CSV table of C-alpha atoms in Angstrom, one decimal:
chain,number,residue,atom,x,y,z
A,26,MET,CA,56.5,-14.6,26.5
A,27,LYS,CA,56.8,-11.6,24.2
A,28,GLY,CA,55.1,-13.6,21.4
A,29,ILE,CA,52.2,-14.6,23.7
A,30,ARG,CA,51.7,-10.9,24.8
A,31,THR,CA,51.7,-9.8,21.1
A,32,GLY,CA,49.1,-12.5,20.3
A,33,VAL,CA,46.8,-11.5,23.1
A,34,PHE,CA,47.1,-7.9,22.0
A,35,LEU,CA,46.2,-8.8,18.4
A,36,LEU,CA,43.3,-10.9,19.6
A,37,ALA,CA,41.9,-8.0,21.6
A,38,LEU,CA,42.1,-5.9,18.4
A,39,VAL,CA,40.0,-8.3,16.4
A,40,SER,CA,37.5,-9.2,19.2
A,41,PRO,CA,33.9,-8.5,18.5
A,42,GLY,CA,34.0,-5.4,20.8
A,43,ALA,CA,36.6,-3.9,18.6
A,44,PHE,CA,34.1,-3.7,15.7
A,45,ALA,CA,31.3,-2.1,17.8
A,46,ARG,CA,29.6,0.5,15.7
A,47,GLN,CA,26.8,2.7,17.0
A,48,VAL,CA,24.8,4.1,14.1
A,49,PRO,CA,22.5,7.2,14.6
A,50,VAL,CA,19.3,7.2,12.7
A,51,THR,CA,16.9,10.1,12.6
A,52,ILE,CA,13.2,9.6,11.6
A,53,ALA,CA,11.0,12.6,10.9
A,54,CYS,CA,7.2,12.3,10.4
A,55,THR,CA,4.6,14.7,9.1
A,56,ALA,CA,0.8,14.3,9.0
A,57,GLU,CA,-2.2,16.2,7.7
A,58,LEU,CA,-0.3,19.1,6.2
A,59,ARG,CA,-3.6,20.7,5.2
A,60,ALA,CA,-3.7,24.3,6.4
A,61,PRO,CA,-4.6,27.9,5.2
A,62,LEU,CA,-1.5,28.0,3.0
A,63,SER,CA,-1.2,31.8,3.0
A,64,ALA,CA,-0.5,31.7,6.8
A,65,GLY,CA,2.9,30.2,6.1
A,66,PRO,CA,3.0,27.0,8.2
A,67,THR,CA,3.7,24.7,5.2
A,68,PRO,CA,6.6,26.7,3.7
A,69,ARG,CA,8.0,27.0,7.3
A,70,LEU,CA,7.8,23.2,7.8
A,71,ILE,CA,9.5,22.6,4.4
A,72,ALA,CA,12.3,24.9,5.4
A,73,ARG,CA,12.7,23.1,8.8
A,74,LEU,CA,12.9,19.7,7.1
A,75,GLN,CA,15.4,20.8,4.6
A,76,HIS,CA,17.6,22.2,7.4
A,77,LEU,CA,17.1,18.9,9.3
A,78,ARG,CA,18.4,17.0,6.3
A,79,GLU,CA,21.5,19.1,6.4
A,80,GLU,CA,21.9,18.5,10.1
A,81,GLU,CA,21.2,14.8,10.2
A,82,ARG,CA,23.1,12.6,7.7
A,83,ASN,CA,21.1,9.5,8.4
A,84,LEU,CA,17.6,11.0,8.0
A,85,LEU,CA,14.4,9.3,6.8
A,86,LEU,CA,11.2,11.4,6.2
A,87,LEU,CA,7.8,9.7,6.5
A,88,ASP,CA,4.4,11.2,5.9
A,89,ALA,CA,1.1,9.9,7.3
A,90,GLY,CA,-1.1,11.4,4.6
A,91,GLY,CA,-4.1,13.8,4.8
A,92,TRP,CA,-2.6,16.7,2.8
A,93,CYS,CA,-4.9,16.8,-0.3
A,94,ALA,CA,-7.8,18.5,1.6
A,95,GLY,CA,-8.6,21.2,4.1
A,96,SER,CA,-7.2,24.4,2.4
A,97,PRO,CA,-9.3,26.6,0.2
A,98,LEU,CA,-6.3,27.4,-2.1
A,99,ALA,CA,-5.4,23.7,-2.4
A,100,ALA,CA,-9.1,23.0,-3.4
A,101,LEU,CA,-8.9,25.6,-6.1
A,102,ASP,CA,-5.5,24.4,-7.4
A,103,PRO,CA,-5.3,20.5,-7.1
A,104,ALA,CA,-1.7,20.5,-8.4
A,105,LEU,CA,-0.4,22.7,-5.5
A,106,MET,CA,-0.2,20.3,-2.6
A,107,PRO,CA,1.4,17.4,-4.6
A,108,ALA,CA,4.0,19.9,-5.8
A,109,LEU,CA,4.7,21.1,-2.2
A,110,VAL,CA,4.8,17.6,-0.8
A,111,GLY,CA,7.1,16.6,-3.7
A,112,GLN,CA,9.6,19.3,-2.4
A,113,LEU,CA,9.8,17.3,0.9
A,114,HIS,CA,11.1,14.2,-0.9
A,115,PRO,CA,9.6,11.8,1.6
A,116,ASP,CA,11.0,8.3,1.8
A,117,ALA,CA,7.7,6.6,2.6
A,118,MET,CA,4.1,7.8,2.5
A,119,ILE,CA,0.7,6.6,3.6
A,120,PRO,CA,-2.3,7.7,1.5
A,121,GLY,CA,-4.9,9.3,3.8
A,122,ARG,CA,-8.6,9.8,3.2
A,123,ALA,CA,-8.0,12.8,1.0
A,124,GLU,CA,-5.4,11.0,-1.1
A,125,LEU,CA,-7.7,8.0,-1.6
A,126,SER,CA,-10.5,10.3,-2.8
A,127,ALA,CA,-8.1,12.1,-5.1
A,128,GLY,CA,-6.9,8.9,-6.7
A,129,PHE,CA,-3.5,8.7,-4.9
A,130,ARG,CA,-1.8,6.7,-7.6
A,131,SER,CA,-2.2,9.5,-10.1
A,132,LEU,CA,-0.9,12.2,-7.8
A,133,ALA,CA,2.7,11.4,-8.6
A,134,SER,CA,2.2,12.6,-12.2
A,135,THR,CA,2.0,16.3,-11.0
A,136,THR,CA,5.4,16.1,-9.3
A,137,GLY,CA,7.6,14.3,-11.8
A,138,ARG,CA,8.6,11.9,-9.1
A,139,ALA,CA,6.7,8.8,-8.0
A,140,PHE,CA,5.5,9.0,-4.5
A,141,PRO,CA,6.7,6.1,-2.3
A,142,TRP,CA,3.3,4.9,-1.1
A,143,THR,CA,2.8,2.0,1.3
A,144,ALA,CA,-0.5,0.7,2.8
A,145,ALA,CA,-1.0,-2.8,4.1
A,146,ASN,CA,-4.8,-2.7,4.3
A,147,LEU,CA,-5.7,-1.7,0.8
A,148,ILE,CA,-7.4,-4.4,-1.3
A,149,PRO,CA,-6.3,-6.1,-3.6
A,150,SER,CA,-3.0,-6.6,-1.7
A,151,ALA,CA,-1.9,-9.2,-4.3
A,152,SER,CA,-1.0,-6.5,-6.7
A,153,GLN,CA,1.5,-5.0,-4.2
A,154,ASP,CA,0.4,-1.5,-5.3
A,155,PRO,CA,1.1,0.0,-3.0
A,156,PRO,CA,3.3,-2.5,-1.1
A,157,PRO,CA,2.3,-3.3,2.5
A,158,PHE,CA,5.7,-2.1,3.7
A,159,ARG,CA,9.0,-0.7,2.4
A,160,ILE,CA,12.6,-1.5,3.4
A,161,LEU,CA,14.7,1.7,3.5
A,162,GLU,CA,18.5,1.4,3.9
A,163,ILE,CA,20.4,4.1,5.7
A,164,TYR,CA,24.1,3.5,6.1
A,165,CYS,CA,24.2,-0.2,7.1
A,166,ILE,CA,20.8,-0.2,8.8
A,167,ARG,CA,17.6,-1.6,7.3
A,168,VAL,CA,14.5,0.3,8.4
A,169,LEU,CA,11.1,-1.4,7.7
A,170,VAL,CA,8.3,1.1,7.3
A,171,ALA,CA,4.8,-0.5,7.3
A,172,GLY,CA,1.7,1.7,6.5
A,173,LEU,CA,-2.0,1.6,7.3
A,174,THR,CA,-4.6,3.9,5.8
A,175,ASP,CA,-8.1,4.6,7.0
A,176,ASP,CA,-9.9,1.3,7.2
A,177,GLN,CA,-13.4,2.9,6.7
A,178,PRO,CA,-12.8,5.7,4.1
A,179,ALA,CA,-16.4,5.5,2.8
A,180,LEU,CA,-17.5,7.2,6.0
A,181,TRP,CA,-15.6,10.3,5.0
A,182,CYS,CA,-15.1,10.3,1.3
A,183,PRO,CA,-17.6,11.6,-1.3
A,184,PRO,CA,-19.8,9.0,-3.1
A,185,GLY,CA,-18.0,7.5,-6.1
A,186,ALA,CA,-14.6,8.8,-5.0
A,187,LEU,CA,-13.4,5.4,-3.9
A,188,ALA,CA,-14.1,3.4,-7.1
A,189,GLY,CA,-11.9,0.3,-7.1
A,190,ILE,CA,-10.6,0.9,-3.6
A,191,ALA,CA,-11.5,-1.3,-0.6
A,192,THR,CA,-9.8,-1.7,2.8
A,193,LEU,CA,-9.2,-4.3,5.5
A,194,ARG,CA,-9.5,-3.5,9.2
A,195,ALA,CA,-6.1,-2.1,10.3
A,196,ASP,CA,-5.5,-4.8,12.9
A,197,GLU,CA,-6.5,-7.6,10.5
A,198,ALA,CA,-4.2,-6.3,7.8
A,199,LEU,CA,-1.3,-6.2,10.2
A,200,ARG,CA,-2.0,-9.7,11.4
A,201,GLN,CA,-1.7,-10.9,7.8
A,202,ILE,CA,1.6,-9.2,7.0
A,203,MET,CA,3.4,-9.8,10.3
A,204,PRO,CA,5.1,-13.1,9.2
A,205,ALA,CA,6.6,-11.1,6.2
A,206,VAL,CA,7.6,-8.2,8.5
A,207,ARG,CA,9.4,-10.6,10.9
A,208,ALA,CA,11.1,-12.4,8.0
A,209,ALA,CA,12.4,-9.2,6.5
A,210,SER,CA,15.1,-9.1,9.3
A,211,ALA,CA,15.1,-5.3,9.5
A,212,GLU,CA,17.1,-3.7,12.3
A,213,ILE,CA,14.4,-1.0,13.0
A,214,ARG,CA,10.7,-1.4,12.4
A,215,VAL,CA,8.3,1.6,12.1
A,216,LEU,CA,4.5,1.6,11.8
A,217,VAL,CA,2.9,4.7,10.3
A,218,VAL,CA,-0.9,5.0,10.5
A,219,HIS,CA,-3.5,7.3,9.0
A,220,ALA,CA,-6.5,7.4,11.4
A,221,PRO,CA,-8.2,4.1,11.1
A,222,ALA,CA,-11.8,4.4,12.1
A,223,THR,CA,-12.1,1.0,13.9
A,224,PRO,CA,-11.2,1.0,17.6
A,225,GLY,CA,-8.4,-1.5,17.2
A,226,GLY,CA,-6.6,0.8,14.7
A,227,THR,CA,-5.5,3.5,17.1
A,228,LEU,CA,-1.7,3.8,17.7
A,229,SER,CA,-1.9,2.7,21.3
A,230,ASN,CA,-4.1,-0.3,20.6
A,231,LEU,CA,-1.9,-1.4,17.7
A,232,ALA,CA,1.2,-1.0,19.9
A,233,ARG,CA,-0.3,-3.3,22.4
A,234,ALA,CA,-1.5,-5.9,19.9
A,235,PHE,CA,1.6,-5.8,17.7
A,236,PRO,CA,4.7,-5.1,19.8
A,237,ASP,CA,7.2,-5.9,17.0
A,238,PHE,CA,7.6,-2.3,16.0
A,239,ASP,CA,10.1,0.1,17.6
A,240,LEU,CA,8.2,3.3,16.7
A,241,TYR,CA,4.5,4.0,16.1
A,242,LEU,CA,3.7,7.2,14.2
A,243,GLY,CA,0.7,8.7,12.6
A,244,ALA,CA,-2.4,10.8,12.4
A,245,CYS,CA,-4.5,9.2,15.2
A,246,GLY,CA,-6.2,10.4,18.3
A,247,ASP,CA,-3.5,9.4,20.7
A,248,SER,CA,-1.3,11.7,22.9
A,249,ALA,CA,1.5,13.6,21.1
A,250,VAL,CA,4.2,11.4,22.6
A,251,ARG,CA,3.7,8.4,24.8
A,252,PRO,CA,6.6,6.2,25.9
A,253,PRO,CA,5.1,3.0,27.5
A,254,GLY,CA,8.4,2.3,29.3
A,255,PRO,CA,12.1,2.5,28.8
A,256,GLU,CA,12.1,-0.8,26.8
A,257,GLY,CA,8.6,-0.4,25.3
A,258,PRO,CA,7.6,1.1,21.9
A,259,MET,CA,7.4,4.8,21.3
A,260,ILE,CA,4.1,6.3,20.2
A,261,ALA,CA,4.1,9.8,18.6
A,262,ARG,CA,1.7,11.9,16.6
A,263,PRO,CA,2.5,15.2,14.8
A,264,ASP,CA,-0.1,17.9,14.8
A,265,SER,CA,-2.3,18.6,11.8
A,266,GLY,CA,-2.0,21.7,9.7
A,267,ALA,CA,1.8,21.7,9.4
A,268,ARG,CA,2.0,22.9,13.0
A,269,SER,CA,4.6,20.3,14.1
A,270,ILE,CA,6.7,17.4,13.1
A,271,VAL,CA,7.8,14.3,15.0
A,272,VAL,CA,11.6,13.9,15.2
A,273,ALA,CA,12.9,10.6,16.5
A,274,HIS,CA,16.6,10.3,17.3
A,275,LEU,CA,17.6,6.6,17.4
A,276,LEU,CA,20.9,4.9,18.1
A,277,TYR,CA,21.5,1.4,16.9
A,278,ASP,CA,24.3,-0.8,18.1
A,279,THR,CA,25.4,-3.2,15.3
A,280,VAL,CA,27.1,-5.6,17.7
A,281,ARG,CA,24.2,-5.9,20.2
A,282,ARG,CA,21.8,-5.7,17.3
A,283,SER,CA,19.4,-3.5,19.2
A,284,LEU,CA,18.4,0.1,19.8
A,285,ILE,CA,20.4,1.5,22.7
A,286,ASN,CA,18.9,5.0,22.7
A,287,ARG,CA,15.6,6.5,21.7
A,288,ASP,CA,14.6,10.2,21.9
A,289,VAL,CA,11.3,11.1,20.4
A,290,LYS,CA,9.7,14.5,20.4
A,291,VAL,CA,7.1,16.6,18.7
A,292,GLU,CA,8.7,19.8,17.4
A,293,PRO,CA,6.3,22.7,16.9
A,294,MET,CA,6.8,25.1,14.0
A,295,ARG,CA,7.7,28.4,15.6
A,296,ASP,CA,6.6,31.7,14.0
A,297,PHE,CA,10.3,32.8,13.8
A,298,TYR,CA,11.4,29.8,11.8
A,299,PRO,CA,12.5,30.7,8.3
A,300,VAL,CA,10.2,30.1,5.4
A,301,ASP,CA,11.3,28.1,2.3
A,302,PRO,CA,11.4,30.7,-0.5
A,303,ALA,CA,10.6,28.2,-3.3
A,304,ALA,CA,7.5,26.9,-1.5
A,305,ALA,CA,6.4,30.4,-0.6
A,306,ALA,CA,6.8,31.5,-4.2
A,307,LEU,CA,4.8,28.5,-5.4
A,308,ILE,CA,1.9,29.3,-3.1
A,309,SER,CA,2.0,33.0,-3.9
A,310,ALA,CA,1.9,32.3,-7.7
A,311,SER,CA,-1.0,29.9,-7.2
A,312,ALA,CA,-2.9,32.4,-5.1
A,313,ASP,CA,-2.4,35.2,-7.6
A,314,LEU,CA,-3.6,32.9,-10.4
A,315,GLN,CA,-6.7,31.9,-8.5
A,316,ARG,CA,-7.5,35.5,-7.6
A,317,ALA,CA,-7.2,36.5,-11.3
A,318,ARG,CA,-9.5,33.6,-12.3
A,319,LEU,CA,-12.2,34.3,-9.6
A,320,GLU,CA,-12.1,38.1,-9.5
A,321,ALA,CA,-15.0,38.6,-11.8
A,322,PRO,CA,-17.5,36.0,-10.5
A,323,VAL,CA,-16.4,36.0,-6.8
A,324,GLY,CA,-14.4,39.2,-6.1
A,325,ALA,CA,-10.8,39.3,-5.0
A,326,ASP,CA,-11.6,40.5,-1.5
A,327,SER,CA,-13.9,37.6,-0.7
A,328,LEU,CA,-11.2,35.1,-2.0
A,329,ALA,CA,-8.6,36.8,0.1
A,330,ASP,CA,-10.9,36.3,3.2
A,331,VAL,CA,-10.8,32.5,2.8
A,332,LEU,CA,-7.1,32.4,2.0
């Protein structure tokens, strides 16, 4: 009888429930970091993300693009924004309209580190440059990140800026890659979108048409956070101009093989948040250089007005 009790006890120890492991995964997302850089939102956001990396061991940072335009200082110094975004060390990035215009593949050369681009609707897709999705491993969890860029960039970009670049409709591109997405056997699937112009490309429409993803993020005209239901996908959009980030706290159960908790919020960048000194110094040095260059023909005071 004692041997039977011991056997039952050992069996309980090696039962599947004994190996249950709940793995927390945090996903942060930025979008359209363009802003008047002297106002401080970008260095503040960089500092917040660096602190978040220290707080959250299992953190992935995604960027939905749109950071190459919109700031007078960035327009005068094209190397500035790639250098600042490089400080964020994103794990996956979607090229936005501004990056497509700037020749997104060449932007990596200004940072010394290749940017991890992904975009499923860029043609030709056969070159896999960039890939339609990326598989990121964090602890024992595989996170699939699929990207979609603007599907009608010619409506916004200067003539000649898109040489060699063509796009598919966002929904058509997703339809083509879904067999590969499903075959990838990732535990968590995330779709990151940069403002497709076609009606079917909004986050809410994509979530309805392609319910295979757990999280829908990007720079689209949807509400900031929209949970369709307790079991449905989560839709979230960070504000432009480095004014906020999306932070998604997920909990994955490796025995149930499913997400058992999802908490998604848009976190605003408060004025009292600390500023990253390296980013602030980079911006200050760039501003001083541009003032020195333009002082004679433009006047330092007029440049200061736009910065």
